[in-house]
PDB file of C-alpha atoms in Angstrom:
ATOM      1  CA  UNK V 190      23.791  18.896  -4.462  1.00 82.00           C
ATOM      2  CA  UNK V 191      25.054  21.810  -6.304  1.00 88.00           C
ATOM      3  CA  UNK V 192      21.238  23.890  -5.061  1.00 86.00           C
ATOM      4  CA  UNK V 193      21.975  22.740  -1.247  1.00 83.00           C
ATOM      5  CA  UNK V 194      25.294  23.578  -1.216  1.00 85.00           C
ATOM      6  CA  UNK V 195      24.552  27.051  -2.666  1.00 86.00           C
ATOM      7  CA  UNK V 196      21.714  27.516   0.139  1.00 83.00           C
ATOM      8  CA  UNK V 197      23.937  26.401   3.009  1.00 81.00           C
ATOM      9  CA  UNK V 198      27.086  28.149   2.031  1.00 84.00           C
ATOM     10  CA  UNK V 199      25.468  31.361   0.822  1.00 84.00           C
ATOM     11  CA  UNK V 200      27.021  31.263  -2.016  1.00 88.00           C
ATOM     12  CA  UNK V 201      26.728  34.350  -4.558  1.00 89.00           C
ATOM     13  CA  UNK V 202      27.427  34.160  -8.667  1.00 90.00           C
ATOM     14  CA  UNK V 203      28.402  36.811 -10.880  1.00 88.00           C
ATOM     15  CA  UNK V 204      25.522  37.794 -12.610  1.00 89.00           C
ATOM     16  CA  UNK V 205      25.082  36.744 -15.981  1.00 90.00           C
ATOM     17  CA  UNK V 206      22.497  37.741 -19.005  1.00 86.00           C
ATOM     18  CA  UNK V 207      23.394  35.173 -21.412  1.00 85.00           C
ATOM     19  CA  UNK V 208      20.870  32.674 -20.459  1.00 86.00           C
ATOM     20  CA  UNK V 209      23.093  30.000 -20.842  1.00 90.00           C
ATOM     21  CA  UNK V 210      21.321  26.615 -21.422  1.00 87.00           C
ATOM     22  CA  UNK V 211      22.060  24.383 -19.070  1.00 87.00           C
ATOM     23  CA  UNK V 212      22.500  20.247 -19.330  1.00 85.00           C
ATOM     24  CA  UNK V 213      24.577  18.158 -18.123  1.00 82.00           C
ATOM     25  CA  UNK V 214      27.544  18.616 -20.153  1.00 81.00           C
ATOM     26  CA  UNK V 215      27.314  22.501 -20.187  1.00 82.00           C
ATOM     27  CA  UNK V 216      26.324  22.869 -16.432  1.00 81.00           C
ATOM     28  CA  UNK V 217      29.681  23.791 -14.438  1.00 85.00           C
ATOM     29  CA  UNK V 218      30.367  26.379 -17.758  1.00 86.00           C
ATOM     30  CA  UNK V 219      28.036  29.232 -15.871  1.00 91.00           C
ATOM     31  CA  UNK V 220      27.032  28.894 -11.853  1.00 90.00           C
ATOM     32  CA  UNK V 221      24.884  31.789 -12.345  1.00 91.00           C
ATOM     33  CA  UNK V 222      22.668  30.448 -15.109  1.00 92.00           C
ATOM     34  CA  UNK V 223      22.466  26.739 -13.490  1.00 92.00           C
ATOM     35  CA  UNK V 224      21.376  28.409 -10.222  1.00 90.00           C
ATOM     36  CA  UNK V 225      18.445  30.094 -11.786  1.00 90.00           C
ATOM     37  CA  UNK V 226      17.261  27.115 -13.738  1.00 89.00           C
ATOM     38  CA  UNK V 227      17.313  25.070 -10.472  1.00 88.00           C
ATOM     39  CA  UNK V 228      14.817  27.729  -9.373  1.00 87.00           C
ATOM     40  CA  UNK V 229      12.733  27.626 -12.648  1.00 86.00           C
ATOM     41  CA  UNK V 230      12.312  23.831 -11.954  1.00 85.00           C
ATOM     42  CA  UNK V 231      10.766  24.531  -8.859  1.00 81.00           C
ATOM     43  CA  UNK V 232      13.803  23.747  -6.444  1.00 83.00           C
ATOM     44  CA  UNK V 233      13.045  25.302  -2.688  1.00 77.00           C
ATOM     45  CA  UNK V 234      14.815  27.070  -0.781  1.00 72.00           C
ATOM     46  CA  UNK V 235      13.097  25.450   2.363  1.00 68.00           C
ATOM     47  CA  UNK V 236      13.315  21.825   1.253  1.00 66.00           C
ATOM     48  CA  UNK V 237      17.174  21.682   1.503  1.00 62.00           C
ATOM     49  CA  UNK V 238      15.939  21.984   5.020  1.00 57.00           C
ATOM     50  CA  UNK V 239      15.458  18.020   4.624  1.00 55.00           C
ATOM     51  CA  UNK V 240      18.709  16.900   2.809  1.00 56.00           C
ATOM     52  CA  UNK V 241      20.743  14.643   4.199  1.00 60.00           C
ATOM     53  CA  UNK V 242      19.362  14.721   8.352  1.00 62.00           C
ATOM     54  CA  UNK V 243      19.277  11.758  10.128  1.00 68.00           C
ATOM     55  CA  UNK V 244      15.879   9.678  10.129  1.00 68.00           C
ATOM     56  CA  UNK V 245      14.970  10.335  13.837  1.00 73.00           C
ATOM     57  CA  UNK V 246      15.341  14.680  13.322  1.00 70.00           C
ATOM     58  CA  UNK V 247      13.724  14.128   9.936  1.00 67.00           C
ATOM     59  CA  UNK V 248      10.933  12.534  11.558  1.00 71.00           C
ATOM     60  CA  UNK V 249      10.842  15.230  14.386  1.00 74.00           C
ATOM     61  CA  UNK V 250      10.756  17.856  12.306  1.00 69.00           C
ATOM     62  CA  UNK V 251       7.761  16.501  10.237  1.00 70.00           C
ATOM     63  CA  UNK V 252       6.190  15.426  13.422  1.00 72.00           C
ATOM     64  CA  UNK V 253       6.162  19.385  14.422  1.00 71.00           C
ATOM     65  CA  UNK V 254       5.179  20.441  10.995  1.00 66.00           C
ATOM     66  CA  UNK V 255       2.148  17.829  11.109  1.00 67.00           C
ATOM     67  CA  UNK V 256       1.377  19.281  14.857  1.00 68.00           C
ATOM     68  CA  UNK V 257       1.347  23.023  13.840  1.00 62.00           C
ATOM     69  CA  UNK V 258      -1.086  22.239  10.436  1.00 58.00           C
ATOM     70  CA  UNK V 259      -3.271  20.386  12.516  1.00 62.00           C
ATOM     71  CA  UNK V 260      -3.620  23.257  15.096  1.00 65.00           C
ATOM     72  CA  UNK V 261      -4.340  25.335  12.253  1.00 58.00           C
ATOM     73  CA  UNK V 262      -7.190  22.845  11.132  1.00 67.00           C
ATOM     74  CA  UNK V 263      -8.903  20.794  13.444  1.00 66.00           C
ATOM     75  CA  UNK V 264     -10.387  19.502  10.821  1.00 69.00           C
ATOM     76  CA  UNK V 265      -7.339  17.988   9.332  1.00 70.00           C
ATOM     77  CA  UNK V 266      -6.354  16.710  12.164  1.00 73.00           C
ATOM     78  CA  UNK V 267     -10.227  14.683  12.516  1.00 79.00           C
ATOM     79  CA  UNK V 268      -9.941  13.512   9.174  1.00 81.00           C
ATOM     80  CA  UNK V 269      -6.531  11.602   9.570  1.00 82.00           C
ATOM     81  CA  UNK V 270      -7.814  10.285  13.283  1.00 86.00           C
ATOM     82  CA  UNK V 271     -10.863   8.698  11.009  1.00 88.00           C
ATOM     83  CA  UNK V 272      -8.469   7.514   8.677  1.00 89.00           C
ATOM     84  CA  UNK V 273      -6.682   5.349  10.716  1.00 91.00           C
ATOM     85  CA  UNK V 274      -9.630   4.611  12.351  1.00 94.00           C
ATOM     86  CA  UNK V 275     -11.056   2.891   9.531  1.00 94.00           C
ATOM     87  CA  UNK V 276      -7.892   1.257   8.154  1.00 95.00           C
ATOM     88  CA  UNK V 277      -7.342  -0.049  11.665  1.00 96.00           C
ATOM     89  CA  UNK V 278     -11.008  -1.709  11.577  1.00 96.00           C
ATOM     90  CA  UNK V 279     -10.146  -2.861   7.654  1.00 96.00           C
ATOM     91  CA  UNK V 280      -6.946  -4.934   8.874  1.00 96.00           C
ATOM     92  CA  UNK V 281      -9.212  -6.553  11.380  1.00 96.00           C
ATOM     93  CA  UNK V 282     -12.217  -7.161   9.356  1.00 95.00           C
ATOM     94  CA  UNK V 283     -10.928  -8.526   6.012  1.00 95.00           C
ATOM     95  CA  UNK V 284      -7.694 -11.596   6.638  1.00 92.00           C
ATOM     96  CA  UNK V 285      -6.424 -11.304   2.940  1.00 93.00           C
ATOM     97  CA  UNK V 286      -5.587  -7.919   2.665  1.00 95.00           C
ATOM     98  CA  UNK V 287      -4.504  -6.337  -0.973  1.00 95.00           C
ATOM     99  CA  UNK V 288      -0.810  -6.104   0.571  1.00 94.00           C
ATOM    100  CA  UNK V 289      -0.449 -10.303   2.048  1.00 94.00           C
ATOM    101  CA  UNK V 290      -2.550 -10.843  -1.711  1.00 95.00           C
ATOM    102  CA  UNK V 291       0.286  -8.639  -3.795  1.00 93.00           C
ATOM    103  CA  UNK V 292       3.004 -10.302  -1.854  1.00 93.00           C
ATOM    104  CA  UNK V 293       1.899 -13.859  -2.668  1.00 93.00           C
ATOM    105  CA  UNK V 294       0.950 -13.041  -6.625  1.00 92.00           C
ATOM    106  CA  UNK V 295       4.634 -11.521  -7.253  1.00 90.00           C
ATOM    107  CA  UNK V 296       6.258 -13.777  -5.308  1.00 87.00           C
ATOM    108  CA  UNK V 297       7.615 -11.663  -2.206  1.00 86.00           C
ATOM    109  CA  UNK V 298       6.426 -13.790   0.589  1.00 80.00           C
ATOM    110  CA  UNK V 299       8.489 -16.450   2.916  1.00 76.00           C
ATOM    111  CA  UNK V 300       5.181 -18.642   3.059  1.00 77.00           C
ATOM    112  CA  UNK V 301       4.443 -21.573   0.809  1.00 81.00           C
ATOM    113  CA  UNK V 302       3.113 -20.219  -2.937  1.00 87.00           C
ATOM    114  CA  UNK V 303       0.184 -20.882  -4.121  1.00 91.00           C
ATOM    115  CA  UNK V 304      -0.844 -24.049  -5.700  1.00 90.00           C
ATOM    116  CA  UNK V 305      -2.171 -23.339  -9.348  1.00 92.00           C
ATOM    117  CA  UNK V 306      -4.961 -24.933 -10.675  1.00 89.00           C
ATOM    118  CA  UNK V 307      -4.878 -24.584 -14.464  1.00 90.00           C
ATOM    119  CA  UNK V 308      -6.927 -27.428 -15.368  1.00 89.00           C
ATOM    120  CA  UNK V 309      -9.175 -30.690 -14.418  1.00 83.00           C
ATOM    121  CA  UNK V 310      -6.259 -32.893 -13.231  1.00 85.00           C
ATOM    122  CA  UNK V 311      -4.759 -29.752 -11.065  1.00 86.00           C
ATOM    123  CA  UNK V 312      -7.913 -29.078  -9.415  1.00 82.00           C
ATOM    124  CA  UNK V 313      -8.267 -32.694  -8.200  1.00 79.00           C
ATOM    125  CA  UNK V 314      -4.717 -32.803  -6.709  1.00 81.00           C
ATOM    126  CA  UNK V 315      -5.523 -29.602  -5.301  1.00 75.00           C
ATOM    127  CA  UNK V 316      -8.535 -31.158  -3.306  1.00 69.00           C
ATOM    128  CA  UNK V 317      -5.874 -32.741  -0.888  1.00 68.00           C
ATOM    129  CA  UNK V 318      -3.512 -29.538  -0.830  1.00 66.00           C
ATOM    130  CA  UNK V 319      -6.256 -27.191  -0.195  1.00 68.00           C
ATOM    131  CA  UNK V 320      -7.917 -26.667   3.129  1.00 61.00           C
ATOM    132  CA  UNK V 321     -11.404 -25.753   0.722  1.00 56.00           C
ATOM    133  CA  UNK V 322     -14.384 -24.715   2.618  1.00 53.00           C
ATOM    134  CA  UNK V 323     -17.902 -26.007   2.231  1.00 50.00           C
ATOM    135  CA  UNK V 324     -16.959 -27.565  -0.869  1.00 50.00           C
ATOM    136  CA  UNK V 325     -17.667 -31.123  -0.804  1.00 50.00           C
ATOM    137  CA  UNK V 326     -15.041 -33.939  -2.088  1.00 51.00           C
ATOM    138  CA  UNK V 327     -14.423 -34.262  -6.141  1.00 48.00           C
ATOM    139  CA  UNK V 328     -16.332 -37.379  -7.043  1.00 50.00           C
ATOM    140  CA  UNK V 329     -19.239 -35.841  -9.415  1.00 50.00           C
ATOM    141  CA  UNK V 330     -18.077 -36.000 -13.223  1.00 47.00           C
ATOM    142  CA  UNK V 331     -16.256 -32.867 -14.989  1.00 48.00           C
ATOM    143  CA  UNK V 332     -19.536 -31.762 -16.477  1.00 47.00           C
ATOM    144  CA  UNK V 333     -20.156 -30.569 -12.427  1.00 66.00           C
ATOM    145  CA  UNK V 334     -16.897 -28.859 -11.717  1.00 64.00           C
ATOM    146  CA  UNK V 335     -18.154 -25.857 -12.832  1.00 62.00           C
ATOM    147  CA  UNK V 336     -21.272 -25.812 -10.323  1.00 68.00           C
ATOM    148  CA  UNK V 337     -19.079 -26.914  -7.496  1.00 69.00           C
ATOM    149  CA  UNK V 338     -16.817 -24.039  -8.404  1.00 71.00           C
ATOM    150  CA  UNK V 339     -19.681 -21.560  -8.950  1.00 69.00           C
ATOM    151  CA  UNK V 340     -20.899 -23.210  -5.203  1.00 73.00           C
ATOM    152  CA  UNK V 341     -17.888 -22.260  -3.712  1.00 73.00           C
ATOM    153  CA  UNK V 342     -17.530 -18.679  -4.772  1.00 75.00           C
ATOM    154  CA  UNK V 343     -21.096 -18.530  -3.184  1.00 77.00           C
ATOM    155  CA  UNK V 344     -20.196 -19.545   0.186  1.00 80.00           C
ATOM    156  CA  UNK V 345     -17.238 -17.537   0.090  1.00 81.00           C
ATOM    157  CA  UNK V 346     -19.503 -14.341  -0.548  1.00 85.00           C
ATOM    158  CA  UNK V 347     -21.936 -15.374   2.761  1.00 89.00           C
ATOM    159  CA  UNK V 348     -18.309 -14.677   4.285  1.00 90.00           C
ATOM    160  CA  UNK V 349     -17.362 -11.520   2.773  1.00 92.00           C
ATOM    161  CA  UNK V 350     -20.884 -10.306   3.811  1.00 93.00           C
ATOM    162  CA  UNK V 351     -19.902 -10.871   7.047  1.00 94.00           C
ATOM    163  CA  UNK V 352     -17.143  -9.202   6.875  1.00 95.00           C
ATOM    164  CA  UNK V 353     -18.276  -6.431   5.154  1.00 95.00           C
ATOM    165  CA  UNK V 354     -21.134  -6.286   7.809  1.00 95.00           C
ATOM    166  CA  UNK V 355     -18.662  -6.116  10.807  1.00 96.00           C
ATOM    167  CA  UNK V 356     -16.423  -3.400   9.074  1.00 96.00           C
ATOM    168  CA  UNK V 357     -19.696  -1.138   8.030  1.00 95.00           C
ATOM    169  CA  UNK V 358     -20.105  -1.410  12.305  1.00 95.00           C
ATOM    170  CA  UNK V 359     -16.308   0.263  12.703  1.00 94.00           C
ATOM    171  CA  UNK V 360     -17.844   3.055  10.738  1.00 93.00           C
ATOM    172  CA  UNK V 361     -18.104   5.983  13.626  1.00 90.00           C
ATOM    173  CA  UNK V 362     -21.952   6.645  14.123  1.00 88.00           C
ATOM    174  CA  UNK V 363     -22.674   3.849  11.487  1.00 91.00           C
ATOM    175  CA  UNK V 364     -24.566   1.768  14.103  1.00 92.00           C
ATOM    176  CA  UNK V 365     -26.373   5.247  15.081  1.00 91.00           C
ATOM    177  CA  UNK V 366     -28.414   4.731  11.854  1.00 90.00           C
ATOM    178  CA  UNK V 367     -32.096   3.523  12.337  1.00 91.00           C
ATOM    179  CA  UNK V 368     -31.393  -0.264  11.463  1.00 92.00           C
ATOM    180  CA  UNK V 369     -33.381  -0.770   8.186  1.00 92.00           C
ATOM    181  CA  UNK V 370     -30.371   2.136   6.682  1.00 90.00           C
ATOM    182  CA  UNK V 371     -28.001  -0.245   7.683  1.00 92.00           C
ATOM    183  CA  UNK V 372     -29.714  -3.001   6.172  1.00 92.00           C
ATOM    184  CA  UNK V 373     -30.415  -1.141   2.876  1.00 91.00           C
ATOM    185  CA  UNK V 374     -27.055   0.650   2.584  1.00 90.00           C
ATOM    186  CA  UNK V 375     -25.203  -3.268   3.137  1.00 92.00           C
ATOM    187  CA  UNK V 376     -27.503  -4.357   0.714  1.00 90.00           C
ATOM    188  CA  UNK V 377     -27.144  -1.846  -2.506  1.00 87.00           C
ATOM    189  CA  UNK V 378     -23.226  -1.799  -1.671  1.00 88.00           C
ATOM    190  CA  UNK V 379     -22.221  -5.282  -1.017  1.00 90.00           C
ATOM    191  CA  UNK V 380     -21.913  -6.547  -4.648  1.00 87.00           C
ATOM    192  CA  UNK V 381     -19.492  -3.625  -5.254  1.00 88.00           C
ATOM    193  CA  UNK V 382     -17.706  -4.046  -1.931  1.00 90.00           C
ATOM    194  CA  UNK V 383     -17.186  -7.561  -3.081  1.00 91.00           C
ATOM    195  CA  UNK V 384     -15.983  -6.791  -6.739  1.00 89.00           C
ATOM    196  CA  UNK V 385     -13.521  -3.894  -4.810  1.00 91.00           C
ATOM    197  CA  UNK V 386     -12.179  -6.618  -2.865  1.00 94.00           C
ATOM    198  CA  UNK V 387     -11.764  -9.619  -5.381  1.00 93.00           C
ATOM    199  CA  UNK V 388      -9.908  -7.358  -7.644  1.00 94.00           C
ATOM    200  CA  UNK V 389      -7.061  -7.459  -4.563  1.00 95.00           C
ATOM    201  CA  UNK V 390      -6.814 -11.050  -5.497  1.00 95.00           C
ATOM    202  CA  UNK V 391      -6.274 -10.984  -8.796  1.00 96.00           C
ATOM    203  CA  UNK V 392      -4.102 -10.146 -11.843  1.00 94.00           C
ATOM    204  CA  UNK V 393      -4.484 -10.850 -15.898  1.00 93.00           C
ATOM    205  CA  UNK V 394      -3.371 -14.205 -15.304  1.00 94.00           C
ATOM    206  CA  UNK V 395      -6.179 -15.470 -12.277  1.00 95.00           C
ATOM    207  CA  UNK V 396      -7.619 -15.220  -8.860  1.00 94.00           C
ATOM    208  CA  UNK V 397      -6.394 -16.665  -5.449  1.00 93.00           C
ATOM    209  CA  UNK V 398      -8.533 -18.789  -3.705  1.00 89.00           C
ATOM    210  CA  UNK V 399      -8.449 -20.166  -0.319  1.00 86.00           C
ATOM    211  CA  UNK V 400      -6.934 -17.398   1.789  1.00 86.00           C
ATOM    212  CA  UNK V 401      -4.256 -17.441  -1.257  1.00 87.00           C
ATOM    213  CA  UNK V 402      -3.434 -21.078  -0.607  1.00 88.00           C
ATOM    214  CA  UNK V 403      -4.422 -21.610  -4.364  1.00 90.00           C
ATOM    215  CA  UNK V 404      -4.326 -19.478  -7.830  1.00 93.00           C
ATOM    216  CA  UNK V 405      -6.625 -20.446 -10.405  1.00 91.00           C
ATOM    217  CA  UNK V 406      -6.182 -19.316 -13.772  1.00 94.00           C
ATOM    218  CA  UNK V 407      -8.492 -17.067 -15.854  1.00 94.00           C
ATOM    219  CA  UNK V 408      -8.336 -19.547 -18.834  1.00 93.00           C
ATOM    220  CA  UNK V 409      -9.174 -22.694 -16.886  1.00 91.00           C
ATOM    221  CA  UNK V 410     -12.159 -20.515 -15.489  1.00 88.00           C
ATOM    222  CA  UNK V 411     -13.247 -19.498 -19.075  1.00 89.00           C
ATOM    223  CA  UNK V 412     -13.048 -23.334 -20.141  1.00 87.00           C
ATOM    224  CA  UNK V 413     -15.825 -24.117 -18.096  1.00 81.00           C
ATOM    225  CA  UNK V 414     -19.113 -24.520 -19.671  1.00 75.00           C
ATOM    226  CA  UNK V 415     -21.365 -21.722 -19.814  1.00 75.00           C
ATOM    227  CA  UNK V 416     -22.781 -19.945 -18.161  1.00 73.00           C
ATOM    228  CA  UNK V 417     -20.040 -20.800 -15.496  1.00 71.00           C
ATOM    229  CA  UNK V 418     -17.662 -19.696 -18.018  1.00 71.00           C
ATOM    230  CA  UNK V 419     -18.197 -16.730 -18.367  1.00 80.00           C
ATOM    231  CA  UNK V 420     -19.245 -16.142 -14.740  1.00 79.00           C
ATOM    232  CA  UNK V 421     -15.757 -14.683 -14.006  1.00 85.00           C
ATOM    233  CA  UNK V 422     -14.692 -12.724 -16.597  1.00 90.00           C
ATOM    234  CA  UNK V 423     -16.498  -9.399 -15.948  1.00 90.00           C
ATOM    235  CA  UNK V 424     -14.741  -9.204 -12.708  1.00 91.00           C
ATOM    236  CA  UNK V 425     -10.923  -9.959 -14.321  1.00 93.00           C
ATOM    237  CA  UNK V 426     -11.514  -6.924 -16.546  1.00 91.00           C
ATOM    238  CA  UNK V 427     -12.562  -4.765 -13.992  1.00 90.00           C
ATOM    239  CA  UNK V 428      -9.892  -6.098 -11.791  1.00 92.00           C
ATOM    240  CA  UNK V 429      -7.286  -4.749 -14.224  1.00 90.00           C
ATOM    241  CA  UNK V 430      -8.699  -1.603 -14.863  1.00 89.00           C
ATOM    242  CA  UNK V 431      -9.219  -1.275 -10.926  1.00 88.00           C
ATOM    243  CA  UNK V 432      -5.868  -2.480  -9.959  1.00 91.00           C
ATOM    244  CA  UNK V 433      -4.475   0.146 -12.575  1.00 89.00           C
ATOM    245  CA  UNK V 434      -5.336   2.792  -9.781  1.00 86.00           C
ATOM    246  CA  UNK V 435      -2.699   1.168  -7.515  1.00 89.00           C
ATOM    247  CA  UNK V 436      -4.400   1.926  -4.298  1.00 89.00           C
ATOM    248  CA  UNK V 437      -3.082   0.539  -0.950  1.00 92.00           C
ATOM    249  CA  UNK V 438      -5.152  -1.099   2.012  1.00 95.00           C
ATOM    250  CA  UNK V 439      -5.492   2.531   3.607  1.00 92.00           C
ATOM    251  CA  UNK V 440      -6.762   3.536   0.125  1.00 91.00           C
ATOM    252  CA  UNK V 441      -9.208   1.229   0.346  1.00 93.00           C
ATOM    253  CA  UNK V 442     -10.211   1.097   3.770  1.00 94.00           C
ATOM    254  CA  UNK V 443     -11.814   4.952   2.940  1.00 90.00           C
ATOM    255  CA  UNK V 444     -13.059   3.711  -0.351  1.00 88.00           C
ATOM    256  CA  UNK V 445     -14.918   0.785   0.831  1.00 91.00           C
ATOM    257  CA  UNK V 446     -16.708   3.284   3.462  1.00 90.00           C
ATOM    258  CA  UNK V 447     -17.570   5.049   0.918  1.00 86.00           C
ATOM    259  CA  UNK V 448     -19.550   2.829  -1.044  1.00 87.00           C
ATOM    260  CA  UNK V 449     -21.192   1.636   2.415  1.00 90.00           C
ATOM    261  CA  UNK V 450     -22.353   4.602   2.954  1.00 85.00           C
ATOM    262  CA  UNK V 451     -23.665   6.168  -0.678  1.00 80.00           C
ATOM    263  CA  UNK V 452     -26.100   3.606  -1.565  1.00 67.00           C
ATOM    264  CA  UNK V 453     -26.638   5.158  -4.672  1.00 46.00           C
ATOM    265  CA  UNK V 454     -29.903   6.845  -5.678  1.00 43.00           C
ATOM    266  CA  UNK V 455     -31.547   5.047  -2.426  1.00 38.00           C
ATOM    267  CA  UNK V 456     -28.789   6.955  -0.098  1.00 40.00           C
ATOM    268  CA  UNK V 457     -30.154  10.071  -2.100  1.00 44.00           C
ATOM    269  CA  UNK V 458     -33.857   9.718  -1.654  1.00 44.00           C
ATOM    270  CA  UNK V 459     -33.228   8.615   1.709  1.00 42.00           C
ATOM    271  CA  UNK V 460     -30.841  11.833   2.213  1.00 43.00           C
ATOM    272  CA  UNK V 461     -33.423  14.643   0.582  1.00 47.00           C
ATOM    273  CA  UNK V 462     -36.451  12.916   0.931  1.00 46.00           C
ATOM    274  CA  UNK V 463     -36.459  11.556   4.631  1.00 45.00           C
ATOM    275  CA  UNK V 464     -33.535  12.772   6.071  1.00 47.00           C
ATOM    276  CA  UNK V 465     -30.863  10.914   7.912  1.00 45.00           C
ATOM    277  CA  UNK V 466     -32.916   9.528  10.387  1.00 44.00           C
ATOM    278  CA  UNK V 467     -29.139   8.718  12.475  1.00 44.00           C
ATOM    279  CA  UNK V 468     -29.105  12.667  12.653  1.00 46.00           C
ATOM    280  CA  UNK V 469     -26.306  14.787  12.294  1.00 49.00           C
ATOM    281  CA  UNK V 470     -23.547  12.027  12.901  1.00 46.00           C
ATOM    282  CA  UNK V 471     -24.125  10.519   9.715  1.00 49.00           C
ATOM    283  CA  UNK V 472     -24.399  13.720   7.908  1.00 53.00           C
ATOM    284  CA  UNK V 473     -20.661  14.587   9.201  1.00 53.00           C
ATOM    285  CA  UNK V 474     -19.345  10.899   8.213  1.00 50.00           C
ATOM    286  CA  UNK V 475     -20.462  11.858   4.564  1.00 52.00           C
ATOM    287  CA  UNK V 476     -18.508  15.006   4.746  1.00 55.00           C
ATOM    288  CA  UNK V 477     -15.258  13.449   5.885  1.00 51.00           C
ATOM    289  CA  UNK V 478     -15.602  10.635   3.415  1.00 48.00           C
ATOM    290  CA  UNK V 479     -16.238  12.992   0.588  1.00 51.00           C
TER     291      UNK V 479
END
């Protein structure tokens, strides 16, 4: 306050050579010396420019500012088109997005929470609350949970291939690529697509399941028998790690392209060895997602 109202009013101290420090007790002693540490901070001159305007001008302006640096690189202005290109095509490709998935783990949703299945008893009940798909009543002993379970996450990966599949087609020129590069740059990505997107679902406690109409917790998953046990676990510690990063659907919408498209040392033989065969279109998706 005391900065903008300087700017705005024009406002001129008596110089001073003291270097007085400045804190918050000290601060109204010398105008001089706490104007020129609100410049050493890195306080702008042009930024006051933004105080206290209402939303719509403050909008406006940036609007105009965004405009001008986009004349001033057309490239800029491609990048953010492809941007929300791609989260556009995310939202429609993948139902459980990270954001619906963090509302419903910290509770900040008005639909019905999760029903948690810690143990043997909790997973029965939750036969009758959960719509489960392709998983076949409980009637098999507990010894066979764990393959039902293991079952289960299979059939749900057949449908995040699919959706993986139809997002890798919102890719602009993706579908220009010969169609064995599709196929090989789905396959060598897919598994880490997959891991990306599970770790949306989870935190150090469990996973949802179901759309998030269930949680199941990491330490009824590790009680399993092995090797189902243990089937899980790698992907909770990369979850945490990976959800460290805090990145949002749009983050991820560019990041999943990514990995579609850099099929690791395949994508680089195909790249210096053969050439894109989907010509220059492919070349310039690279770029931009780079």
């Amino acid at each position: 306050g005391f900065f903008r109202r300087t700017i705005r009013l024009k406002l001129i101290y008596d110089r001073c050579d003291l270097n007085c420090r400045i804190h918050k007790k000290s601060r109204n002693k010398c105008q001089y010396c706490r104007f020129q540490k609100c410049l050493a901070v890195g306080m702008s001159h042009n930024a006051i420019r933004f105080g206290r305007m209402p939303q719509a001008e403050k909008e406006k302006l940036l609007a105009e500012i965004s405009s001008d640096i986009d004349q001033l690189n057309p490239e800029s202005a491609d990048l953010r088109a492809l941007a929300k290109h791609l989260y556009d095509s995310y939202i429609k490709s993948f139902p459980l997005t990270k954001a619906k998935a963090r509302a419903i783990l910290t509770g900040k949703t008005t639909d019905k929470s999760p029903f948690v299945i810690y143990d043997m008893n909790s997973l029965m009940m939750g036969e009758d609350k959960i719509k489960f798909k392709h998983i076949t009543p409980l009637q098999e002993p507990s010894k066979e949970v764990a393959i039902r379970i293991f079952q289960g996450c299979q059939f749900r990966s057949v449908e995040a291939v699919q959706e993986i599949t139809e997002y890798a087609k919102s890719i602009p020129g993706f579908v220009n690529l010969d169609l064995n590069d599709q196929v090989t740059l789905l396959k060598y990505g897919v598994h880490e697509i997959i891991y990306t997107m599970l770790a949306s679902l989870m935190n150090k406690d469990g996973v949802l399941i179901s759309e998030g109409q269930g949680f199941m917790t990491r330490e009824f998953l590790k009680s399993l028998r092995k090797p189902f046990g243990d089937f899980m676990e790698p992907k909770f510690e990369f979850a945490v790690k990976f959800n460290a990063l805090e990145l949002d659907d749009s983050d991820l919408a560019i990041f999943i392209a990514v990995i579609i498209l850099s099929g690791g040392k395949l994508l680089l033989w195909i790249f210096c060895e053969r050439g894109w065969r989907g010509g220059g279109m492919a070349e310039r998706i690279w770029t931009f997602l780079s």
